[in-house]
XYZ file of N, CA, C and O in Angstrom:
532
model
N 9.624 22.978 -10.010
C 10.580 21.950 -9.699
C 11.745 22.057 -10.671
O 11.584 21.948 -11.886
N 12.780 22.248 -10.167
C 14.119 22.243 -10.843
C 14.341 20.710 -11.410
O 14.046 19.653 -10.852
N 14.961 20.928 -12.708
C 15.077 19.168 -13.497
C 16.211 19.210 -13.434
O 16.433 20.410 -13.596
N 17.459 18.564 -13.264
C 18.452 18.230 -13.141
C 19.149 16.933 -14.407
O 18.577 15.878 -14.133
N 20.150 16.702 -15.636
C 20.043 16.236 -16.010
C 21.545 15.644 -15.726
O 22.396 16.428 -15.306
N 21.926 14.080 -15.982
C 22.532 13.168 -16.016
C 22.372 12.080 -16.794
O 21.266 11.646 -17.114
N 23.740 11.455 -17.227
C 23.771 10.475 -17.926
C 24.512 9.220 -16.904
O 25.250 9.480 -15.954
N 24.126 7.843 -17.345
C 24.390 7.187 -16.776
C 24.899 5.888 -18.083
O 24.840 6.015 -19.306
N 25.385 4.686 -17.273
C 26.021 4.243 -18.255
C 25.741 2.587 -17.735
O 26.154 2.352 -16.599
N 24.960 1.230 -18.602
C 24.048 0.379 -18.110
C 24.582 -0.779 -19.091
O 24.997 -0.465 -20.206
N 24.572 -1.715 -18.795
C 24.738 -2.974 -19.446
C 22.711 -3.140 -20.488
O 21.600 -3.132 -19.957
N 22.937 -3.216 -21.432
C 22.253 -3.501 -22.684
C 20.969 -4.196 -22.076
O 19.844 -3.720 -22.222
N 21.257 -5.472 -21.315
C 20.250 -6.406 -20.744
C 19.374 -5.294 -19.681
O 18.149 -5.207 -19.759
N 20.007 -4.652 -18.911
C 19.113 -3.881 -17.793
C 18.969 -2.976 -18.758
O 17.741 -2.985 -18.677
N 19.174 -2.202 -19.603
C 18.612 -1.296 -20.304
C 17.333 -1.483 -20.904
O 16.468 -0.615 -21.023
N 17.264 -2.714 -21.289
C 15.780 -3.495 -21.680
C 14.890 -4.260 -20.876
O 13.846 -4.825 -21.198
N 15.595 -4.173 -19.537
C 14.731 -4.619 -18.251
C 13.888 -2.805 -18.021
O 12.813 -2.578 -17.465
N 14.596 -2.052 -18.502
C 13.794 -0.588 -17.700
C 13.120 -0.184 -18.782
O 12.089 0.397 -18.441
N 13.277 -0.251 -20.071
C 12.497 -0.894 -21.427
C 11.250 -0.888 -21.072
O 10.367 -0.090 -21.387
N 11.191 -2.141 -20.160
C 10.286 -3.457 -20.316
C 9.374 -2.704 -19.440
O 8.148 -2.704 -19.550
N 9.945 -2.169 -18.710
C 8.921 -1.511 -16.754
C 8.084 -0.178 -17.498
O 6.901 0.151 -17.402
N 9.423 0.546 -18.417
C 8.524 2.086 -18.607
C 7.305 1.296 -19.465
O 6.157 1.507 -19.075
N 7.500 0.397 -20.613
C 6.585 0.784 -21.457
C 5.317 -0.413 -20.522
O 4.122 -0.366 -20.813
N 5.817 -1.318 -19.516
C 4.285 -2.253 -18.805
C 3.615 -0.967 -17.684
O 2.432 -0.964 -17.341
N 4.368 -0.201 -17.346
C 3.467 0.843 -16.805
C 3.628 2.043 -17.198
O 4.165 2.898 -16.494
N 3.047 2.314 -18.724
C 2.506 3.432 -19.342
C 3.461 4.365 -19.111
O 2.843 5.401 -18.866
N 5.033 4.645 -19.034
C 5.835 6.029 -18.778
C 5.830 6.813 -20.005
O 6.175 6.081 -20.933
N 5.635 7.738 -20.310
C 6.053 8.103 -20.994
C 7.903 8.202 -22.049
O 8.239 8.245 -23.232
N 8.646 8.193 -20.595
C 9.980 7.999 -21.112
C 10.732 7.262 -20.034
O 10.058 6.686 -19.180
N 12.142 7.208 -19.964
C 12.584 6.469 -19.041
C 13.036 7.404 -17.740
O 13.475 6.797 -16.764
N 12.947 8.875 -17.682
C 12.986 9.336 -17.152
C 12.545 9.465 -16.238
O 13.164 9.596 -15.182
N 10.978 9.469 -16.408
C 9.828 8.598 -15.330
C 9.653 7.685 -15.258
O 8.441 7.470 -15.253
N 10.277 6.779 -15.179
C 10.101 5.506 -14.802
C 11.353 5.577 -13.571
O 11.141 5.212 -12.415
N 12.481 6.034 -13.982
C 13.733 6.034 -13.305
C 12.783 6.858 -11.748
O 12.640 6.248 -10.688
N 12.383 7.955 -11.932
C 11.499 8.792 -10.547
C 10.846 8.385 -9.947
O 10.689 8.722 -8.773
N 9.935 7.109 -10.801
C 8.967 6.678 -9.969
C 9.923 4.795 -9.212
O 9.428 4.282 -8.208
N 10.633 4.412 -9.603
C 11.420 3.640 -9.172
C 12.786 3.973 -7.995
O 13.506 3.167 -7.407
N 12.774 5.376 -7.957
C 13.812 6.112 -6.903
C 12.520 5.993 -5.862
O 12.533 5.178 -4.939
N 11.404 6.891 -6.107
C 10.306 7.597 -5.250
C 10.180 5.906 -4.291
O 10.186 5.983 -3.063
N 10.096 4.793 -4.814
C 9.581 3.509 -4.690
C 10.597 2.926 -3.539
O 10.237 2.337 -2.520
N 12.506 3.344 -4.091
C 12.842 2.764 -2.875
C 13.028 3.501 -2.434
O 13.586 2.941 -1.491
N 13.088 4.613 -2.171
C 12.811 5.673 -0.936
C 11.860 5.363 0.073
O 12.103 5.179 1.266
N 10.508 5.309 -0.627
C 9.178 4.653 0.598
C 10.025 3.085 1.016
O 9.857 2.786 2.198
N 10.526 2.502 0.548
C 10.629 0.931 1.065
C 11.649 1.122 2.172
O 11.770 0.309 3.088
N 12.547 2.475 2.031
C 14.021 2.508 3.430
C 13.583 3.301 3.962
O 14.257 3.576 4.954
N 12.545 4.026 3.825
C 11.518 5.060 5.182
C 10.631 3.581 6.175
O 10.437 3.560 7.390
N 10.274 2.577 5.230
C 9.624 1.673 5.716
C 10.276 1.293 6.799
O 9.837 1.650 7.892
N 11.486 0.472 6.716
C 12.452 -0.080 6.807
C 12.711 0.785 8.427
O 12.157 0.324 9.425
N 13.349 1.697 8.501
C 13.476 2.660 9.319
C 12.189 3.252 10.138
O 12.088 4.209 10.905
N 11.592 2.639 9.832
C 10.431 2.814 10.655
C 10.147 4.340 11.142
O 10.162 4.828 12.272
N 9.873 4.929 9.825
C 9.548 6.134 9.967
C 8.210 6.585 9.822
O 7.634 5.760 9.112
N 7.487 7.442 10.133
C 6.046 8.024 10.084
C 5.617 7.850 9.024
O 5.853 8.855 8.354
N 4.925 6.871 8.276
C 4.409 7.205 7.101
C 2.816 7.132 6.863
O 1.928 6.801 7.649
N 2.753 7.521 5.619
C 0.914 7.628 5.000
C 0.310 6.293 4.252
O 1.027 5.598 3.532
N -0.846 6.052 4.453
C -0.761 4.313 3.152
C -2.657 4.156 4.016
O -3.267 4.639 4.970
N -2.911 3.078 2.792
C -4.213 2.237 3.447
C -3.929 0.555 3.484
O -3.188 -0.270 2.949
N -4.873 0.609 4.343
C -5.381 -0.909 4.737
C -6.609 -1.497 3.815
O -7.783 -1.277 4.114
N -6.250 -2.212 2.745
C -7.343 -2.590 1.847
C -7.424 -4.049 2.139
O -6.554 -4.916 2.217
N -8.756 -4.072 2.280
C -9.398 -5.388 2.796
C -11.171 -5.605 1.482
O -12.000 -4.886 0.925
N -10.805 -7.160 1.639
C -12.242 -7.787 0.780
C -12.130 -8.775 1.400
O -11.223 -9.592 1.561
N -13.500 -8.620 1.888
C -14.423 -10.295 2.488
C -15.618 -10.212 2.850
O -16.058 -9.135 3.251
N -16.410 -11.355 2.785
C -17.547 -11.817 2.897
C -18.441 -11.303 3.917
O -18.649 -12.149 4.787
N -18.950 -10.366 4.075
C -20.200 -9.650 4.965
C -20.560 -10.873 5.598
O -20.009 -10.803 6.696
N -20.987 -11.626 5.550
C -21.695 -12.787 5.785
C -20.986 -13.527 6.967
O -21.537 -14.381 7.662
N -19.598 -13.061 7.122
C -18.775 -14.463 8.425
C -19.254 -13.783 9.123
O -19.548 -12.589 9.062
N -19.443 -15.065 10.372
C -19.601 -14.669 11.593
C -18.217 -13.844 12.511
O -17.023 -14.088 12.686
N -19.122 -12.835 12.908
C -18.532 -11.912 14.016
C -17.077 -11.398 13.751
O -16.116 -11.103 14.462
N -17.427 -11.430 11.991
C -16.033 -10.718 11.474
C -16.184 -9.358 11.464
O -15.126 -8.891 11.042
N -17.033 -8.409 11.736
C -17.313 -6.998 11.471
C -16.781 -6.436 13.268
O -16.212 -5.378 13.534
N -17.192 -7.523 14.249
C -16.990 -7.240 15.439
C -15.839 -7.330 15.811
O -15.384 -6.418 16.502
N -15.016 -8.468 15.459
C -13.656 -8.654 15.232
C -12.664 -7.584 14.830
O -11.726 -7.243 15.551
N -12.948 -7.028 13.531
C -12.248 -5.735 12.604
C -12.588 -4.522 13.596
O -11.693 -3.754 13.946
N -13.859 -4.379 14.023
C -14.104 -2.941 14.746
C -13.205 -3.128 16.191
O -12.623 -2.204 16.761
N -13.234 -4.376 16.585
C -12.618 -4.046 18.008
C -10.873 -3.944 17.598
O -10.139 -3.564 18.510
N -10.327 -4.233 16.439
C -8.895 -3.979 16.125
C -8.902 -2.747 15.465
O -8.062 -2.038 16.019
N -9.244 -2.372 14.888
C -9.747 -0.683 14.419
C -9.466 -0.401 15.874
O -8.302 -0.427 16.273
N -10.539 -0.114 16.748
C -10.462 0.659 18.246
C -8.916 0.479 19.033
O -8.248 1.404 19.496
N -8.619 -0.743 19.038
C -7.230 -0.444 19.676
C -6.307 0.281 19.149
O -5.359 0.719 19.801
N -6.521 0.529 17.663
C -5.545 0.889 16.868
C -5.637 2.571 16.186
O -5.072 3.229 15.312
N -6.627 2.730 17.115
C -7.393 4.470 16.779
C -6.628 5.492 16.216
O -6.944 6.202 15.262
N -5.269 5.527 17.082
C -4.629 6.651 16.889
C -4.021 6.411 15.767
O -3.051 7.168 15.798
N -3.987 5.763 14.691
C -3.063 5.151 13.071
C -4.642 5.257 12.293
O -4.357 4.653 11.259
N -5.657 5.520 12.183
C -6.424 5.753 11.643
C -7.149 7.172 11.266
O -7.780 7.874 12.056
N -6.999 7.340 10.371
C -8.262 8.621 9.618
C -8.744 8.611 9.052
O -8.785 9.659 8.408
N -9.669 7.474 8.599
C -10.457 7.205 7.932
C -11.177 6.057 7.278
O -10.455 5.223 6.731
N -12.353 5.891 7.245
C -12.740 4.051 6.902
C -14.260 4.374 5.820
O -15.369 4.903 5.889
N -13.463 3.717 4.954
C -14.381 3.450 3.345
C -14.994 2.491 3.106
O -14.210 1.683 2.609
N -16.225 1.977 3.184
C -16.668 0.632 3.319
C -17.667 0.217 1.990
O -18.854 0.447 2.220
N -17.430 -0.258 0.872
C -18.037 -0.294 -0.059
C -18.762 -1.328 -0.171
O -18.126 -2.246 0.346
N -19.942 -1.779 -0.638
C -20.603 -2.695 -1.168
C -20.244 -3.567 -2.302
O -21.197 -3.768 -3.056
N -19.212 -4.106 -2.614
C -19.005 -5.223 -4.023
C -20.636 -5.786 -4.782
O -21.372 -5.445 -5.709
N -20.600 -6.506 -4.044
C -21.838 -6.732 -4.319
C -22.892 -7.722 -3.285
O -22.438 -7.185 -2.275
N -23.700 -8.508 -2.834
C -24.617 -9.310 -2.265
C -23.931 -9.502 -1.508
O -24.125 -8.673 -0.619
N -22.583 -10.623 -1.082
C -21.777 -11.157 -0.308
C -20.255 -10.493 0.046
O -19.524 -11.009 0.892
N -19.882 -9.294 -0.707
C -18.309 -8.980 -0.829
C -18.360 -7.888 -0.568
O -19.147 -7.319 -1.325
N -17.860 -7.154 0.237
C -17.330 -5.824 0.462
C -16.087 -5.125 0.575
O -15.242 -5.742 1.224
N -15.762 -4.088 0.158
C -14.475 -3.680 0.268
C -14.144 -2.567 1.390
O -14.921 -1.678 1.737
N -13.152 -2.732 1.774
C -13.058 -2.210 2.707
C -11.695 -1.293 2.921
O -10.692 -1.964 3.164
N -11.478 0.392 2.859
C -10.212 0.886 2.789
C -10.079 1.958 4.007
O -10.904 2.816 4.317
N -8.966 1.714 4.545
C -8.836 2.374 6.019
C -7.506 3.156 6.058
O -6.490 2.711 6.592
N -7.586 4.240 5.509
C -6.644 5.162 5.586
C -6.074 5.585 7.103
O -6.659 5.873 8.147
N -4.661 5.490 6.739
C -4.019 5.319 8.366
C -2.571 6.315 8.008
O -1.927 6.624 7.005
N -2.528 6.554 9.329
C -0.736 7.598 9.596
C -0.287 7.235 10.689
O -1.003 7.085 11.680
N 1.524 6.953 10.660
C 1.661 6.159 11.828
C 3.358 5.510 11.605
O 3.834 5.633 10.477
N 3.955 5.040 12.369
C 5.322 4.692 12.518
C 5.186 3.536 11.492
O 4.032 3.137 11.646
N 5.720 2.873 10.623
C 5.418 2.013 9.912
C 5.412 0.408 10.488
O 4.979 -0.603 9.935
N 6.050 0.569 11.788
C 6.068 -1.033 12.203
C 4.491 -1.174 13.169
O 4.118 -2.333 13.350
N 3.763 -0.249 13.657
C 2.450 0.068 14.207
C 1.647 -0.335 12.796
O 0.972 -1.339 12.568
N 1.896 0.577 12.101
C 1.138 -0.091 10.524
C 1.166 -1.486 10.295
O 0.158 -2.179 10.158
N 1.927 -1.749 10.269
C 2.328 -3.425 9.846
C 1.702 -4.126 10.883
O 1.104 -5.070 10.366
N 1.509 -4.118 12.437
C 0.818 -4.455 13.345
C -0.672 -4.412 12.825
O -1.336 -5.430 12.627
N -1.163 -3.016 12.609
C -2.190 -3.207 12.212
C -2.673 -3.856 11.369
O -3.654 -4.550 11.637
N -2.043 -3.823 9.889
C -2.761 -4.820 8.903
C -2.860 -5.994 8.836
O -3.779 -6.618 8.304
N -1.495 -6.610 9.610
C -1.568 -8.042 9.694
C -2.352 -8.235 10.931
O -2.191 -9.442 11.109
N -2.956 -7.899 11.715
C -4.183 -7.937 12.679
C -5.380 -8.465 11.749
O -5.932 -9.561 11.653
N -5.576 -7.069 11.018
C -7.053 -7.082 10.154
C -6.736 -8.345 9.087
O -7.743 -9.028 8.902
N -5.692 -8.744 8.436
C -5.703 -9.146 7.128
C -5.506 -10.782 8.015
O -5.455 -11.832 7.374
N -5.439 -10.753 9.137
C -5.592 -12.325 9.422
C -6.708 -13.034 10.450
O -6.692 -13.978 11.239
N -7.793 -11.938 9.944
C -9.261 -12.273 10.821
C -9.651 -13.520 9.613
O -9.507 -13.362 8.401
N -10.043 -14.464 10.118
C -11.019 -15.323 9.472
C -12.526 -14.399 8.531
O -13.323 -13.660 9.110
N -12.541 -14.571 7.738
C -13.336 -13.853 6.607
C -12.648 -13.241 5.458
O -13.067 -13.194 4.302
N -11.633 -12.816 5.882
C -10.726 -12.072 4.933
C -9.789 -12.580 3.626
O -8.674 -13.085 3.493
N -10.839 -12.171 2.778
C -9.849 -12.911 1.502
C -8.851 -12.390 0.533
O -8.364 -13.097 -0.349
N -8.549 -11.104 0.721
C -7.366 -10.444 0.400
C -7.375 -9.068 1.687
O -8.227 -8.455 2.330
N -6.355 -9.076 1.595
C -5.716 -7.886 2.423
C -4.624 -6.912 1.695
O -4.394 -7.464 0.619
N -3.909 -5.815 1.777
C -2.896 -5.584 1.617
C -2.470 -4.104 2.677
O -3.255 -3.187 2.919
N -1.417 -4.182 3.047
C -0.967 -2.538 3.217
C -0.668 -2.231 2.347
O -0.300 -3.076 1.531
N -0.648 -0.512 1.933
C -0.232 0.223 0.563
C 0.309 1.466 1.250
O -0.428 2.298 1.780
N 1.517 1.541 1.216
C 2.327 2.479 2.047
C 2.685 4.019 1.116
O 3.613 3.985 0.308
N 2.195 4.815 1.233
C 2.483 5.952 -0.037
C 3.840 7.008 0.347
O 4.406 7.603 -0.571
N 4.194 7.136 1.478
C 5.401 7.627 1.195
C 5.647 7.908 3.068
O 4.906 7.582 3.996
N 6.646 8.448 3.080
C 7.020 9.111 4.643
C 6.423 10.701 4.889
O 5.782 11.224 3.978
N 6.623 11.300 5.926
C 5.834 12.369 6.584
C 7.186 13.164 7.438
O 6.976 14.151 8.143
């Protein structure tokens, strides 16, 4: 990978707002932080544009509701072709986690999760969108 270098020129206050980001998520310098904050809105205007992208469906809830497993599988099935894959973990006695790796236009995505993430049982949800295709 070719590195490319530039200087840029920032008011003092945002200089210590990007400060604040490299050193709360471990960057090494501000360099990476700046890449991983480009990489970030890049995925959010691929989103946006409703372009093909990669991401999971992470779900936790209670094994235990009624006819919530039947519920999730019959929205899974309509939604077949945005899926490749389903991770179903044990938390523990009552909680399971649940991660459903999917590929797909991003507004089909968004259909999907807010499907799953608003079944009764479900106590967190999220989509996690990792980049475009």
């Amino acid at each position: 990978m070719h590195v490319s270098r530039f200087s840029i020129s920032v008011e003092k206050e945002l200089l210590d707002k990007l400060d604040d980001i490299t050193t709360g998520l471990n960057f090494p310098n501000r360099s990476r932080t700046i890449r991983h904050l480009i990489q970030k809105a890049s995925v959010q205007k691929s989103h946006a544009e409703n372009k093909v992208m990669a991401g999971a469906v992470i779900l936790i809830y209670n094994h235990h509701q009624r006819d919530l497993q039947a519920h999730s599988t019959d929205i899974q099935h309509q939604f077949h072709h945005l899926i490749l894959s389903v991770q179903h973990v044990h938390l523990d006695h009552n909680n399971c986690l649940e991660t459903i790796a999917v590929k797909g236009k991003a507004d089909e995505l968004d259909k999907l999760a807010h499907s799953l993430i608003s079944l009764k049982g479900i106590q967190y949800g999220t989509l996690a969108i990792t980049g475009s295709l």
